[in-house]
Amino acid sequence: MNLHPATIILIAANILISIKGFNDLQFFDRYKFNISAIRAGQRERTITSGFLHVDVGHLFVNMFTLYFFADVVIDWFGPSRFLITYLVSLLAGSLLAMYFHRNEPFYSAVGASGAVTGVLYAAILLEPEMRLALMFIPIPLPAYILGIGYLLYSIYGMKSRLGNIGHTAHFGGAVGGYLITLIFKPEIIASHPTMVILLALPIVLLFILQKMGKL
């Protein structure tokens, strides 16, 4: 599979900025996501944090996932709207993290996971018949089942604070990818209404749980 220049630009930006962060702790600390710093006026962190990673493994997983799903979105939307989808998802992940962790001034996070999850969710909406297989589930499953399952897992991770993972940003990225896809391609609502509703269910569940104080 040939990489589109738009995908190459994103992967290159993530690699170069992450390598800078690996070798310069001061740079890493200055541009990572941090609640108190953003509240103090450093709003650029909501974007810059999405290009930093903890280590090479973290970077590889995100870029590998982007590599597989970027072309689906580019084929439907073109490179400009693909980049918008990526950035909107990144920002949505940061904004949801700001909302859910607003009372945790020391909360910090890095990584492109929110943006990549948004691209993944957009790809599922655009090609709902797409089938995916995971390493531990060798049988290909409908992509929407894995997408919904992933968001339900993210809710569980947010509730239990499972691992050192930014589950909130993942979820926010999916919300961003979902909404921007429906804005760019509203006819999906008519052509695949069941899919649109199914993919919205975890999002609705998240806010119901939050309203009930369960998160």
XYZ file of C-alpha atoms in Angstrom:
215
model
C 0.000 0.000 0.000
C 1.447 3.317 -1.104
C 1.445 6.100 1.454
C -0.358 9.280 0.455
C 1.725 12.459 0.945
C -0.791 13.674 3.577
C -0.183 10.514 5.615
C 3.574 10.847 5.162
C 3.424 14.439 6.470
C 1.566 13.354 9.624
C 3.804 10.365 10.291
C 6.940 12.455 9.701
C 5.694 15.204 12.032
C 4.925 12.661 14.750
C 8.314 10.964 14.380
C 10.378 14.170 14.335
C 8.570 15.841 17.242
C 8.547 12.630 19.274
C 12.290 12.102 18.750
C 12.880 15.674 19.887
C 10.815 14.896 22.998
C 12.714 11.640 23.646
C 15.991 13.560 23.732
C 14.873 16.808 25.344
C 12.884 16.449 28.563
C 12.421 20.212 28.835
C 10.824 20.276 25.356
C 8.657 17.276 26.268
C 7.445 18.896 29.488
C 6.772 22.219 27.763
C 4.498 20.788 25.067
C 2.772 17.803 26.704
C -0.891 17.968 27.704
C -1.175 19.321 31.235
C -4.350 20.675 32.817
C -2.797 23.411 34.948
C -0.506 24.666 32.162
C -3.376 24.841 29.660
C -5.498 26.720 32.184
C -2.582 29.123 32.637
C -2.831 30.019 28.944
C -0.671 27.465 27.111
C -3.536 26.281 24.923
C -1.197 25.093 22.181
C -0.570 22.024 24.335
C -3.979 20.685 23.275
C -2.443 20.179 19.812
C 1.304 19.762 20.429
C 0.761 16.959 22.941
C -0.721 14.875 20.122
C 2.646 14.773 18.345
C 4.650 13.666 21.393
C 4.983 10.055 22.539
C 6.304 8.312 25.620
C 8.560 5.890 23.753
C 9.180 4.230 20.391
C 6.592 1.503 21.045
C 3.889 4.081 21.771
C 4.810 5.970 18.596
C 4.910 2.817 16.457
C 1.453 1.565 17.487
C -0.171 4.907 16.701
C 1.586 5.358 13.351
C 0.968 1.735 12.361
C -2.773 2.171 13.009
C -2.792 5.465 11.091
C -1.027 3.767 8.168
C -3.824 1.184 7.858
C -6.828 3.514 8.027
C -5.666 6.845 6.583
C -6.221 5.780 2.964
C -9.874 4.903 3.608
C -10.575 8.458 4.782
C -8.412 10.035 2.063
C -10.193 8.033 -0.657
C -13.562 9.355 0.518
C -12.677 12.883 1.609
C -9.449 13.843 -0.128
C -6.249 14.908 1.654
C -7.465 18.285 2.945
C -10.523 16.904 4.708
C -8.499 13.946 5.945
C -6.081 16.351 7.654
C -9.031 18.284 9.081
C -10.490 15.008 10.411
C -7.156 14.175 12.052
C -6.753 17.587 13.693
C -10.404 17.846 14.788
C -10.128 14.399 16.389
C -6.886 15.368 18.122
C -8.446 18.543 19.498
C -11.656 16.734 20.500
C -9.577 14.244 22.486
C -7.828 17.069 24.314
C -11.070 18.930 25.012
C -12.762 15.836 26.432
C -9.700 15.204 28.606
C -9.888 18.823 29.780
C -13.549 18.336 30.703
C -13.242 15.010 32.490
C -9.993 15.854 34.302
C -10.768 19.521 35.008
C -10.345 18.996 38.760
C -6.972 17.263 38.370
C -4.415 20.064 37.845
C -1.494 17.641 37.544
C -3.126 15.418 34.915
C -0.794 15.013 31.908
C -0.903 13.022 28.682
C 0.793 12.682 25.293
C 0.220 10.757 22.097
C -1.603 10.714 18.771
C -4.096 8.098 19.968
C -7.060 10.507 19.985
C -6.386 11.675 16.440
C -5.772 8.131 15.195
C -8.921 6.830 16.900
C -10.864 9.602 15.151
C -9.483 8.486 11.775
C -10.387 4.884 12.644
C -13.955 5.841 13.609
C -14.330 7.916 10.436
C -13.140 4.941 8.363
C -15.711 2.671 10.033
C -18.520 5.144 9.291
C -17.408 5.510 5.679
C -16.982 1.778 5.085
C -19.238 0.007 7.617
C -18.830 -3.332 5.820
C -15.080 -3.245 6.407
C -13.818 -6.207 8.409
C -10.889 -6.171 10.828
C -8.917 -8.877 12.593
C -6.925 -8.412 15.770
C -3.802 -10.385 16.654
C -5.619 -12.256 19.427
C -8.848 -12.616 17.370
C -7.694 -14.084 14.018
C -11.247 -14.195 12.596
C -12.139 -10.932 10.792
C -15.013 -9.130 12.509
C -17.186 -6.253 11.251
C -15.285 -3.043 11.929
C -18.226 -1.436 13.728
C -18.237 -4.203 16.355
C -14.584 -3.551 17.127
C -15.181 0.209 17.106
C -18.053 -0.020 19.581
C -16.138 -2.532 21.691
C -13.133 -0.237 21.794
C -15.200 2.683 23.050
C -16.871 0.527 25.690
C -13.397 -0.569 26.776
C -12.366 3.107 26.907
C -15.337 3.867 29.195
C -14.239 1.009 31.438
C -10.671 2.322 31.372
C -11.842 5.826 32.301
C -13.948 4.485 35.156
C -11.264 2.184 36.573
C -8.252 4.367 35.630
C -6.925 1.286 33.874
C -3.229 1.512 33.079
C -1.202 4.581 32.124
C -3.409 5.205 29.083
C -5.286 8.337 27.998
C -8.644 6.609 27.550
C -10.442 9.957 27.654
C -8.463 11.266 24.664
C -9.171 8.051 22.739
C -12.883 8.505 23.342
C -12.811 12.199 22.514
C -10.975 11.450 19.285
C -13.663 8.955 18.295
C -16.345 11.571 19.005
C -14.467 14.083 16.848
C -14.055 11.604 13.992
C -17.719 10.614 14.219
C -19.057 14.182 14.129
C -16.747 15.545 11.423
C -17.550 12.554 9.202
C -21.280 13.239 9.506
C -20.637 16.922 8.757
C -18.589 16.110 5.644
C -20.812 13.219 4.522
C -24.334 13.793 5.969
C -25.872 11.371 3.467
C -24.435 8.552 5.598
C -27.287 9.241 8.031
C -29.779 8.224 5.328
C -27.731 5.454 3.710
C -26.556 3.746 6.910
C -28.899 4.942 9.718
C -28.475 1.783 11.813
C -24.692 2.136 11.736
C -24.870 5.813 12.686
C -27.088 4.963 15.668
C -24.992 1.973 16.777
C -21.759 3.977 16.721
C -23.460 6.777 18.676
C -24.582 4.491 21.519
C -21.230 4.375 23.395
C -20.979 8.175 23.110
C -24.463 8.624 24.605
C -23.639 6.070 27.316
C -20.495 7.982 28.278
C -22.367 11.213 28.934
C -25.199 9.438 30.765
C -22.659 7.823 33.100
C -20.904 11.146 33.576
C -24.208 12.884 34.352
C -24.996 10.178 36.914
C -21.589 10.625 38.525
C -20.471 7.113 37.590
C -17.193 8.271 36.005
